mmCIF file of C-alpha atoms in Angstrom:
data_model
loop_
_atom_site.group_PDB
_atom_site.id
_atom_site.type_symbol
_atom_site.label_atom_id
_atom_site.label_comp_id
_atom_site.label_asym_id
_atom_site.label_seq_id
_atom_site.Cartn_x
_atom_site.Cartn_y
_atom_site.Cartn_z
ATOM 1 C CA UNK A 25 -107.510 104.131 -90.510
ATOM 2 C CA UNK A 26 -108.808 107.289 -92.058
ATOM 3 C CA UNK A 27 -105.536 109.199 -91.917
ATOM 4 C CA UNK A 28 -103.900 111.886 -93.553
ATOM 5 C CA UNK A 29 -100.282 111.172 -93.622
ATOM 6 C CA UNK A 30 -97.602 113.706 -92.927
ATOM 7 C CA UNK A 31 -94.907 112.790 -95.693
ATOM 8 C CA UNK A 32 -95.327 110.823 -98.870
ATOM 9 C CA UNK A 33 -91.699 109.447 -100.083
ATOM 10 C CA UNK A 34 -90.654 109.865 -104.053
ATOM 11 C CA UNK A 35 -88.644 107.229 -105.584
ATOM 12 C CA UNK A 36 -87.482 108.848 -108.186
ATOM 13 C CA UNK A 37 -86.873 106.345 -111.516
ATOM 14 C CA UNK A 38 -87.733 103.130 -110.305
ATOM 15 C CA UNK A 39 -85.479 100.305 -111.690
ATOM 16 C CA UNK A 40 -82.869 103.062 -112.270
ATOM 17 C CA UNK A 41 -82.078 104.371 -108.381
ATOM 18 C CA UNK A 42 -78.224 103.112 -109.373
ATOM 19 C CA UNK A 43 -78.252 105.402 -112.039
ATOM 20 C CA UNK A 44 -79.522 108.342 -110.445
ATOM 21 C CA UNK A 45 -76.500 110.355 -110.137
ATOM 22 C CA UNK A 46 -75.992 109.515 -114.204
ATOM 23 C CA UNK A 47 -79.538 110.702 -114.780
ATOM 24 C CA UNK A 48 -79.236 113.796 -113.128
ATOM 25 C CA UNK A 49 -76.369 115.088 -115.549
ATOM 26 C CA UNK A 50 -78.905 115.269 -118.828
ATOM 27 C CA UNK A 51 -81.400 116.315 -116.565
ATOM 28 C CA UNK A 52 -79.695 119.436 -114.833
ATOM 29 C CA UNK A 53 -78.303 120.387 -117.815
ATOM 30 C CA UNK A 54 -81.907 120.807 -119.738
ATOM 31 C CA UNK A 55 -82.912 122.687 -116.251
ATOM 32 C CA UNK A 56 -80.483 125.064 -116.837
ATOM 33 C CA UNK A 57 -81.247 125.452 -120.969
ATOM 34 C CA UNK A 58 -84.676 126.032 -119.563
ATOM 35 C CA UNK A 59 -83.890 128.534 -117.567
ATOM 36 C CA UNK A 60 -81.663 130.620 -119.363
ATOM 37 C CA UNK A 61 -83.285 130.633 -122.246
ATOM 38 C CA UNK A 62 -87.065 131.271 -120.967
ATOM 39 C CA UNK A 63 -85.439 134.025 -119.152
ATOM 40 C CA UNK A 64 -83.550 135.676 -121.726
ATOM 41 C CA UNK A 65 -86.765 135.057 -124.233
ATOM 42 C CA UNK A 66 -88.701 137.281 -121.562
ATOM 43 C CA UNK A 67 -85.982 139.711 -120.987
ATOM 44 C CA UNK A 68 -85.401 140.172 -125.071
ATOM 45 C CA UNK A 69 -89.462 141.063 -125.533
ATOM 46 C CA UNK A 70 -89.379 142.644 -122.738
ATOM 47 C CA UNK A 71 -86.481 145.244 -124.045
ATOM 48 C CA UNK A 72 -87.118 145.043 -127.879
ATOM 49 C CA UNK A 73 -89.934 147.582 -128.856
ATOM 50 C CA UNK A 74 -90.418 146.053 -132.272
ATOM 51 C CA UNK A 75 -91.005 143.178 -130.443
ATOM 52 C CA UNK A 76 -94.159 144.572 -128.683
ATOM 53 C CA UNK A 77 -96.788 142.592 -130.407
ATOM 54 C CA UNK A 78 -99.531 140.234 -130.004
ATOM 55 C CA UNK A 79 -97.035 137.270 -131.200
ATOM 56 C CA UNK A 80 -94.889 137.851 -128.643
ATOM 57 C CA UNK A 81 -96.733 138.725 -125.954
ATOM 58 C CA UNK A 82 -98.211 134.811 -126.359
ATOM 59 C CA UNK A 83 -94.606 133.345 -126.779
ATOM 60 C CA UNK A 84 -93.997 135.407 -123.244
ATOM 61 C CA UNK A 85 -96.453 133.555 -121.574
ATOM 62 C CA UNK A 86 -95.280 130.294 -122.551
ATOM 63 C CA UNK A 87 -91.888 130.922 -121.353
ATOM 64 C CA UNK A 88 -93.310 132.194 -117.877
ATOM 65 C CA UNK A 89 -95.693 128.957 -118.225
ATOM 66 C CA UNK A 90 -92.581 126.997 -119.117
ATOM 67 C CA UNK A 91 -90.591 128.266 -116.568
ATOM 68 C CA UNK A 92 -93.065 127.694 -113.809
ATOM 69 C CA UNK A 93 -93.214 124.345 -114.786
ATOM 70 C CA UNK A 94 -89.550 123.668 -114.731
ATOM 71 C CA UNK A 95 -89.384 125.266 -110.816
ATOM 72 C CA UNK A 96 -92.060 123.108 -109.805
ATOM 73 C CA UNK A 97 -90.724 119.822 -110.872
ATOM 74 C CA UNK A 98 -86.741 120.033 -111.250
ATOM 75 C CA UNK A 99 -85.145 121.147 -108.102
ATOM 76 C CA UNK A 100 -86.761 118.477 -106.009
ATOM 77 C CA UNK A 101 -86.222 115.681 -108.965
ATOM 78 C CA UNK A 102 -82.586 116.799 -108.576
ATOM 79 C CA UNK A 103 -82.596 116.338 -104.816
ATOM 80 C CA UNK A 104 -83.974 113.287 -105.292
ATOM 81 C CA UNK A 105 -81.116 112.362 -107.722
ATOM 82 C CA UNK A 106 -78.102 113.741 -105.640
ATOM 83 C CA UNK A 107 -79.221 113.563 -102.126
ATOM 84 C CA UNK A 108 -81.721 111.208 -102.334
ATOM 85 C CA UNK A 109 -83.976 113.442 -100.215
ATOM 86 C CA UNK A 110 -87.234 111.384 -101.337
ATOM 87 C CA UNK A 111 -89.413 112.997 -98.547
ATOM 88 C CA UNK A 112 -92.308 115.237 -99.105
ATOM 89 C CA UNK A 113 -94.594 116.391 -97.125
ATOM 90 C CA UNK A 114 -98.857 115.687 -97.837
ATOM 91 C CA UNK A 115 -99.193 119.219 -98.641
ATOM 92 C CA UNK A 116 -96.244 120.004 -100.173
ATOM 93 C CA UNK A 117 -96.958 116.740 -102.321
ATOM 94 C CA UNK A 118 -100.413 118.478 -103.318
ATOM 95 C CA UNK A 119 -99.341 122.470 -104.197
ATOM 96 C CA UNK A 120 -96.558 120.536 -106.548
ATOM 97 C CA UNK A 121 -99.661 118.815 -108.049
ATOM 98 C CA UNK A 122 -101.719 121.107 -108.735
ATOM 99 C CA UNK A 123 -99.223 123.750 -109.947
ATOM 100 C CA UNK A 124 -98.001 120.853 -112.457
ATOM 101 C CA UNK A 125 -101.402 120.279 -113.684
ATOM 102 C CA UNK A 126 -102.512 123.330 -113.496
ATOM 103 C CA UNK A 127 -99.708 125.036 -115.893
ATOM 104 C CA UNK A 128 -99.720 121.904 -118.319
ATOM 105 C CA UNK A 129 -103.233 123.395 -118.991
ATOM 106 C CA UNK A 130 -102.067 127.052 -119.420
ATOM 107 C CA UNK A 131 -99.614 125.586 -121.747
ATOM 108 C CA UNK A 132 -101.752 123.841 -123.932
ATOM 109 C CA UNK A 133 -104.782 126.881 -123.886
ATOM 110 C CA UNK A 134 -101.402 129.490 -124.818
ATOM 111 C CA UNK A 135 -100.704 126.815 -127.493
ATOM 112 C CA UNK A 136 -104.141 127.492 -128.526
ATOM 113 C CA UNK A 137 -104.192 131.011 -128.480
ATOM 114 C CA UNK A 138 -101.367 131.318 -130.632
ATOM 115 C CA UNK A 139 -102.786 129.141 -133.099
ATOM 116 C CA UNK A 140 -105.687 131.737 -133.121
ATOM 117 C CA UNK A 141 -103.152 134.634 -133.363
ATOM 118 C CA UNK A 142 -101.504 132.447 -136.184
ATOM 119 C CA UNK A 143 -104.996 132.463 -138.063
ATOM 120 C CA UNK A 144 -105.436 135.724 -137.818
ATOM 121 C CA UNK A 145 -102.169 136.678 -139.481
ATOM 122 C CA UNK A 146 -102.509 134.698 -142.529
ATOM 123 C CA UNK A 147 -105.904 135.043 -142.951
ATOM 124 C CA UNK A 148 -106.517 138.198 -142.152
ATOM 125 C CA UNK A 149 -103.378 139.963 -142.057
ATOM 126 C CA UNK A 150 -105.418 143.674 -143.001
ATOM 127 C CA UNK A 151 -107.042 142.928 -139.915
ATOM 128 C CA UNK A 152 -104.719 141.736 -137.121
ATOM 129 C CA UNK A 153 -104.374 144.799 -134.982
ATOM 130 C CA UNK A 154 -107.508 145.520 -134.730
ATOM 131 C CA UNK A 155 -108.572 141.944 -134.183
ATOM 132 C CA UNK A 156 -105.595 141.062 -131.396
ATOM 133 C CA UNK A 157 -106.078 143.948 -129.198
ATOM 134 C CA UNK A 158 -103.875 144.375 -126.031
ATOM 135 C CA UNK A 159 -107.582 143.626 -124.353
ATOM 136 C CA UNK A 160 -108.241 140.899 -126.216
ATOM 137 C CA UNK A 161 -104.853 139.456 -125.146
ATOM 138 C CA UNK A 162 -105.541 140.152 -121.956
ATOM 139 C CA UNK A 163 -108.666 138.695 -121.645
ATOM 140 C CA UNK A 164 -107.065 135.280 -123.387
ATOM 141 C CA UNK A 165 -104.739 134.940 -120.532
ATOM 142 C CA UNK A 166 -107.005 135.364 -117.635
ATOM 143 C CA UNK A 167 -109.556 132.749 -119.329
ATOM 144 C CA UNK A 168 -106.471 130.414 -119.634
ATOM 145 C CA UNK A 169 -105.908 130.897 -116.129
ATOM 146 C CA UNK A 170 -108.637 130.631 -114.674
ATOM 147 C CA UNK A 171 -109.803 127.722 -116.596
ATOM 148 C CA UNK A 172 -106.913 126.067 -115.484
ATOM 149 C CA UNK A 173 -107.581 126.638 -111.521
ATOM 150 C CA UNK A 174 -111.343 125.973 -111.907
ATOM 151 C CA UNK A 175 -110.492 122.816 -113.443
ATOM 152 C CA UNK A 176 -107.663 121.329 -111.279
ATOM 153 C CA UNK A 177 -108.649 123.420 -107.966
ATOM 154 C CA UNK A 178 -111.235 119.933 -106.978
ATOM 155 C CA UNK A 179 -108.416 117.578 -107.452
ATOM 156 C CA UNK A 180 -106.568 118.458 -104.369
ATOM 157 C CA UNK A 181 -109.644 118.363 -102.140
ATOM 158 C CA UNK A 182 -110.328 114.816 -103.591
ATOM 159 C CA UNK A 183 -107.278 113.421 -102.669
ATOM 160 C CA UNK A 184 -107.334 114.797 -99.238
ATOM 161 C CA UNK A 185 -110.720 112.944 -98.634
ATOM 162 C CA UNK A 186 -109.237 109.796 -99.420
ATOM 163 C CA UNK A 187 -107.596 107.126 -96.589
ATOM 164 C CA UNK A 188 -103.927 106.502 -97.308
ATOM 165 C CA UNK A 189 -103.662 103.368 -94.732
ATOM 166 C CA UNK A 190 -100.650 100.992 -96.925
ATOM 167 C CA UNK A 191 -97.562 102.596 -98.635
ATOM 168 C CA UNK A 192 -96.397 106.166 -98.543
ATOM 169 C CA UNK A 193 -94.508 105.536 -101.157
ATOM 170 C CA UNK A 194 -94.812 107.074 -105.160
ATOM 171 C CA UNK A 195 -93.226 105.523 -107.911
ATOM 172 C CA UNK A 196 -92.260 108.895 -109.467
ATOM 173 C CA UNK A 197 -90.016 111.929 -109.744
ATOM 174 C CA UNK A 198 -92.873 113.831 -108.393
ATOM 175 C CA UNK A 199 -96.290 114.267 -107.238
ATOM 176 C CA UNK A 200 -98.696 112.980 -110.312
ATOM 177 C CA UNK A 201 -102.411 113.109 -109.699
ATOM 178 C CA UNK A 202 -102.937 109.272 -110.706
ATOM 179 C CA UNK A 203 -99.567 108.443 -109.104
ATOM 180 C CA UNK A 204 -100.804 109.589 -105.528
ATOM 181 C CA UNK A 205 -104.524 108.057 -106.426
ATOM 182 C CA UNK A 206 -102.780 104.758 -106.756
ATOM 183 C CA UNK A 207 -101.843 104.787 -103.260
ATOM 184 C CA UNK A 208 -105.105 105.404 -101.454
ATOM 185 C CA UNK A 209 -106.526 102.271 -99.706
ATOM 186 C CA UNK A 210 -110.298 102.959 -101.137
ATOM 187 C CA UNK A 211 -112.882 103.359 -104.006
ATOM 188 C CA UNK A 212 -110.869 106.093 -105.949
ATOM 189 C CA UNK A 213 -113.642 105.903 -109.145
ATOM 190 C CA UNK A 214 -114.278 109.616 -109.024
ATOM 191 C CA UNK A 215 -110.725 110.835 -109.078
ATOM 192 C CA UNK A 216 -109.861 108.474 -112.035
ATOM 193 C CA UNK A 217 -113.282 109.494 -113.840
ATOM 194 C CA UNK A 218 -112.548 113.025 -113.288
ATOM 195 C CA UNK A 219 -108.493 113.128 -114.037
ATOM 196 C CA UNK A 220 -109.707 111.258 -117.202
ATOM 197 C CA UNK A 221 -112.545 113.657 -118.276
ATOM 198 C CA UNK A 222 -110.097 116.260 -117.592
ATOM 199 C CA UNK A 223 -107.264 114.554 -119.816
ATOM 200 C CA UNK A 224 -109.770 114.241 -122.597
ATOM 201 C CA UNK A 225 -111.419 117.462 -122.480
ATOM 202 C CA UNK A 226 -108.549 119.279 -122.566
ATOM 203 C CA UNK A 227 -106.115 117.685 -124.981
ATOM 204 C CA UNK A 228 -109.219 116.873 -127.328
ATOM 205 C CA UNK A 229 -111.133 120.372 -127.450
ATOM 206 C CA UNK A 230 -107.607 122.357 -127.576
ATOM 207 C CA UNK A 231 -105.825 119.775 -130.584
ATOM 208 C CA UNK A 232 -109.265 119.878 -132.287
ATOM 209 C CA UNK A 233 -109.354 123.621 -132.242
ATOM 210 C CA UNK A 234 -105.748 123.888 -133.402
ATOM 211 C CA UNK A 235 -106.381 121.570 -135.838
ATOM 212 C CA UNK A 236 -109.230 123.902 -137.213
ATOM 213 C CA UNK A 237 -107.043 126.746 -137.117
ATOM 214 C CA UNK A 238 -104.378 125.292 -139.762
ATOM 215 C CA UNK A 239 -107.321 123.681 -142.219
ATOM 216 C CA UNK A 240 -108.096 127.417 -142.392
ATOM 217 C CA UNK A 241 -104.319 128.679 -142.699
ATOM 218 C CA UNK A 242 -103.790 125.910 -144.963
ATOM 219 C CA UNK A 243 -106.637 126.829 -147.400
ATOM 220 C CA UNK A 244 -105.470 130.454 -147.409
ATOM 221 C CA UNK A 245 -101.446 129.714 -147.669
ATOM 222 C CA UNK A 246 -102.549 127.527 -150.738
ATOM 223 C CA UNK A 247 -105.010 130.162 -152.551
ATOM 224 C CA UNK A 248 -101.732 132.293 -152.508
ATOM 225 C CA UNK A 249 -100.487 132.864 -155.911
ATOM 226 C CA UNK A 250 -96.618 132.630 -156.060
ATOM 227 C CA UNK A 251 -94.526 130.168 -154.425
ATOM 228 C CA UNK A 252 -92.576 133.056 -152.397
ATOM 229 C CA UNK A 253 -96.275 134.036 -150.967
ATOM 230 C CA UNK A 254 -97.243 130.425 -149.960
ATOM 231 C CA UNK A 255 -93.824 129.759 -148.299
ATOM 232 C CA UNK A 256 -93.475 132.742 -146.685
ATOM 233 C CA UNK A 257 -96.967 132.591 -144.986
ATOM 234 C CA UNK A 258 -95.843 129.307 -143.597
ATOM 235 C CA UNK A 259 -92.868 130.180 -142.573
ATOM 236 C CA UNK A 260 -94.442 132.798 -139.822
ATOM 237 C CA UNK A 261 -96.268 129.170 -138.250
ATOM 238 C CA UNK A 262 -93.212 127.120 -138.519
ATOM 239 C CA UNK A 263 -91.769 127.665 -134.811
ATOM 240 C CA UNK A 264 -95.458 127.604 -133.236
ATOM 241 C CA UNK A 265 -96.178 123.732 -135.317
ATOM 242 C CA UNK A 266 -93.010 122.733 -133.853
ATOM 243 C CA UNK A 267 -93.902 124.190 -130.321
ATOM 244 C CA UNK A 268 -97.256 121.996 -130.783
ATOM 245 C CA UNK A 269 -95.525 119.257 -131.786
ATOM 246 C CA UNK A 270 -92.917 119.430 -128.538
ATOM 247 C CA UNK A 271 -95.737 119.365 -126.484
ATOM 248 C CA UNK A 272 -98.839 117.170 -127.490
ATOM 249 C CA UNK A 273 -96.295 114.449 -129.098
ATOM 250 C CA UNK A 274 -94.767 113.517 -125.755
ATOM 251 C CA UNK A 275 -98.471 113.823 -123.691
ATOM 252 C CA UNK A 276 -100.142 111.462 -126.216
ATOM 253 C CA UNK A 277 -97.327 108.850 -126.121
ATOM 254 C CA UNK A 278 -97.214 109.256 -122.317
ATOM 255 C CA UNK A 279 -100.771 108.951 -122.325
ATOM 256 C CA UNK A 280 -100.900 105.859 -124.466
ATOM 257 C CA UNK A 281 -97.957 103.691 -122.625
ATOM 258 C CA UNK A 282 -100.097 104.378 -119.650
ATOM 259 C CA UNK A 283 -102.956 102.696 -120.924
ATOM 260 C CA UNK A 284 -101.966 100.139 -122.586
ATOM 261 C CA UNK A 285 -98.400 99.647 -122.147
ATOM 262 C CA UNK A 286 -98.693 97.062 -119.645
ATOM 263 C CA UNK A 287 -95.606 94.915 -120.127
ATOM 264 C CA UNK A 288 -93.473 97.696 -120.594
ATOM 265 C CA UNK A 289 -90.674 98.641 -117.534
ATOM 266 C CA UNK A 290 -91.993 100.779 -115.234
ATOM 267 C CA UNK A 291 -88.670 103.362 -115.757
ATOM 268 C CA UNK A 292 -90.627 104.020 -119.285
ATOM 269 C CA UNK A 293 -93.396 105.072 -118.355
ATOM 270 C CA UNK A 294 -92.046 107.530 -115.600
ATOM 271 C CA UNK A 295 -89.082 108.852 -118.327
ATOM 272 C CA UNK A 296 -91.856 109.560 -120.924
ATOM 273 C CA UNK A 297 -93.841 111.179 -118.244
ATOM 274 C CA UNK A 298 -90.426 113.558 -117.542
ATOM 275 C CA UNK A 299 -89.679 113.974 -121.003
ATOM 276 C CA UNK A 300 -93.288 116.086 -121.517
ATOM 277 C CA UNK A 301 -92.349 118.425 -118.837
ATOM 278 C CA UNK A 302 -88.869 118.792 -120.060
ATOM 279 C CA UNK A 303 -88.761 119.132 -123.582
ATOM 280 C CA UNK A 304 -91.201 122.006 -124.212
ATOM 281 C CA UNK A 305 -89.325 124.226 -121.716
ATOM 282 C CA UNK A 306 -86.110 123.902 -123.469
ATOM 283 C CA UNK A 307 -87.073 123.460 -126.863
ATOM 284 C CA UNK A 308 -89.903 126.814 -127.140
ATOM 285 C CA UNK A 309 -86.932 128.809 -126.415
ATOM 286 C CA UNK A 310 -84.212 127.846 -128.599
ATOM 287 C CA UNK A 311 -87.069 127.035 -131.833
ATOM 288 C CA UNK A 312 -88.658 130.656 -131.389
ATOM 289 C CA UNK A 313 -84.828 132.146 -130.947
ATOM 290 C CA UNK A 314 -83.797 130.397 -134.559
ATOM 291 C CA UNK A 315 -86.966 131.195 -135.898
ATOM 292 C CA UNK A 316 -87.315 134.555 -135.126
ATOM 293 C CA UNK A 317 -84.871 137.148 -136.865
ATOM 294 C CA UNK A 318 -85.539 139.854 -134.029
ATOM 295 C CA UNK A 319 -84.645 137.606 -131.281
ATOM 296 C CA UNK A 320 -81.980 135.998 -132.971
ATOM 297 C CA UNK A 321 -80.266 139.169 -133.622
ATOM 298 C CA UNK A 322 -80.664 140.323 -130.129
ATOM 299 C CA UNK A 323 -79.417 137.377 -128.687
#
């Protein structure tokens, strides 16, 4: 029948439910890290003057970005894993969804955004206040915003028109679009066409711009004449590579094993899957806090 159901049930790691209460040791612990350090990153800039700059003001919103993400996901992952509470209710199944894909989004268009700033420091440092305005910044984070909700706001009204007549039941920590798809008992071609296009337009246009961004560092950093110059100009894009890298590596693998990884154990593909929405949120905060002599110092 053409139902709605009232609860969806989680599984958690599939293969692994044994291990759950093992799991849930690495995995509280990096909640934690997350927390503590996204929230001391914000309270540092927040309380540091010389901190007040375009730089920073990015790296705060990916640590409220990161931070959202980690609140959406964790505490009911760790129920999961401790009190195997594996209910959810429909709705509560879709907000978690589209919060989750909705701030990997924000995430990535930050990421971008502070490849821009990045540009605009090495090649044209003369230039970068009047360039990065508080405005300007402003206007960056509302347009990652709301490109985020106008892209992920149709997702939870195509779900809800589907029939979900066999299992409740989602082989995941938590509410993935294509996880939930999965168990709807009819022709689900637009939601995989449109989570796809989504997928694709996203990670492509934002990598590709990045990638533009550091042909054009890279060509200034190696007109520089000394060695010093060159290394020191790197240096200030250091912590924001390794921020991309955090991020897009564990997507595209995730991405990838989903595809094509058909033989591989189904605890994989969900443990990749976690690993992209726990890694950036501890890692931003302790690279940026090595990386950055203000913040370490504060810290």
């Amino acid at each position: 029948s053409n139902t709605t159901p009232a609860l969806f049930f989680l599984t958690g790691i599939p293969g692994l439910e044994v291990m759950h209460r093992w799991i849930s040791i690495p995995f509280s612990t990096a909640f934690a890290i997350a927390l503590l350090g996204n929230s001391t990153l914000l309270y540092v800039i927040k309380t540091e003057p010389s901190l007040h700059k375009p730089m920073f003001y990015f790296l705060s919103m990916l640590a409220v970005t990161d931070l959202v993400l980690s609140l959406t996901t964790m505490p009911k992952m760790l129920s999961i894993f401790w009190f195997n509470a594996q209910e959810i209710p429909f709705k509560a199944c879709l907000v978690q969804m589209f919060l989750l894909h909705s701030f990997c989004i924000i995430e990535s268009a930050v990421l971008l955004a502070m490849a821009f700033d990045r540009y605009v420091a090495v090649c044209n440092p003369l230039r970068y206040n009047s360039i990065l305005t508080s405005s300007l910044i402003v206007k960056i984070g509302l347009l990652a915003l709301l490109r985020a909700l106008g892209l992920m706001l149709p997702l939870p009204f195509l779900l809800r028109r589907l029939p979900y007549c066999g299992s409740h039941v989602i082989s995941h920590c938590y509410c993935e679009h294509m996880a939930v798809v999965k168990l709807a008992c009819a022709d689900t071609r637009v939601n995989n066409i449109y989570g796809i296009l989504v997928s694709f337009f996203i990670v492509g246009l934002d990598l590709l711009s990045i990638g533009h961004s550091y042909v054009m560092i890279l060509r200034t950093v190696f007109s520089l004449a000394t060695r010093e110059e060159k290394l020191k100009a790197f240096g200030t894009c250091l912590a924001h590579i390794c921020a991309i890298l955090v991020f897009y590596i564990p997507v595209v693998l995730s991405s990838v094993i989903h595809r094509f990884g058909h033989r591989i154990a189904p605890h994989v593909h969900i443990l990749m899957a976690n690993l992209y929405l726990l890694l950036p949120p501890v890692m931003n905060p302790i690279v940026y806090g090595i990386k950055t002599k203000q913040i370490r110092e504060r810290v």
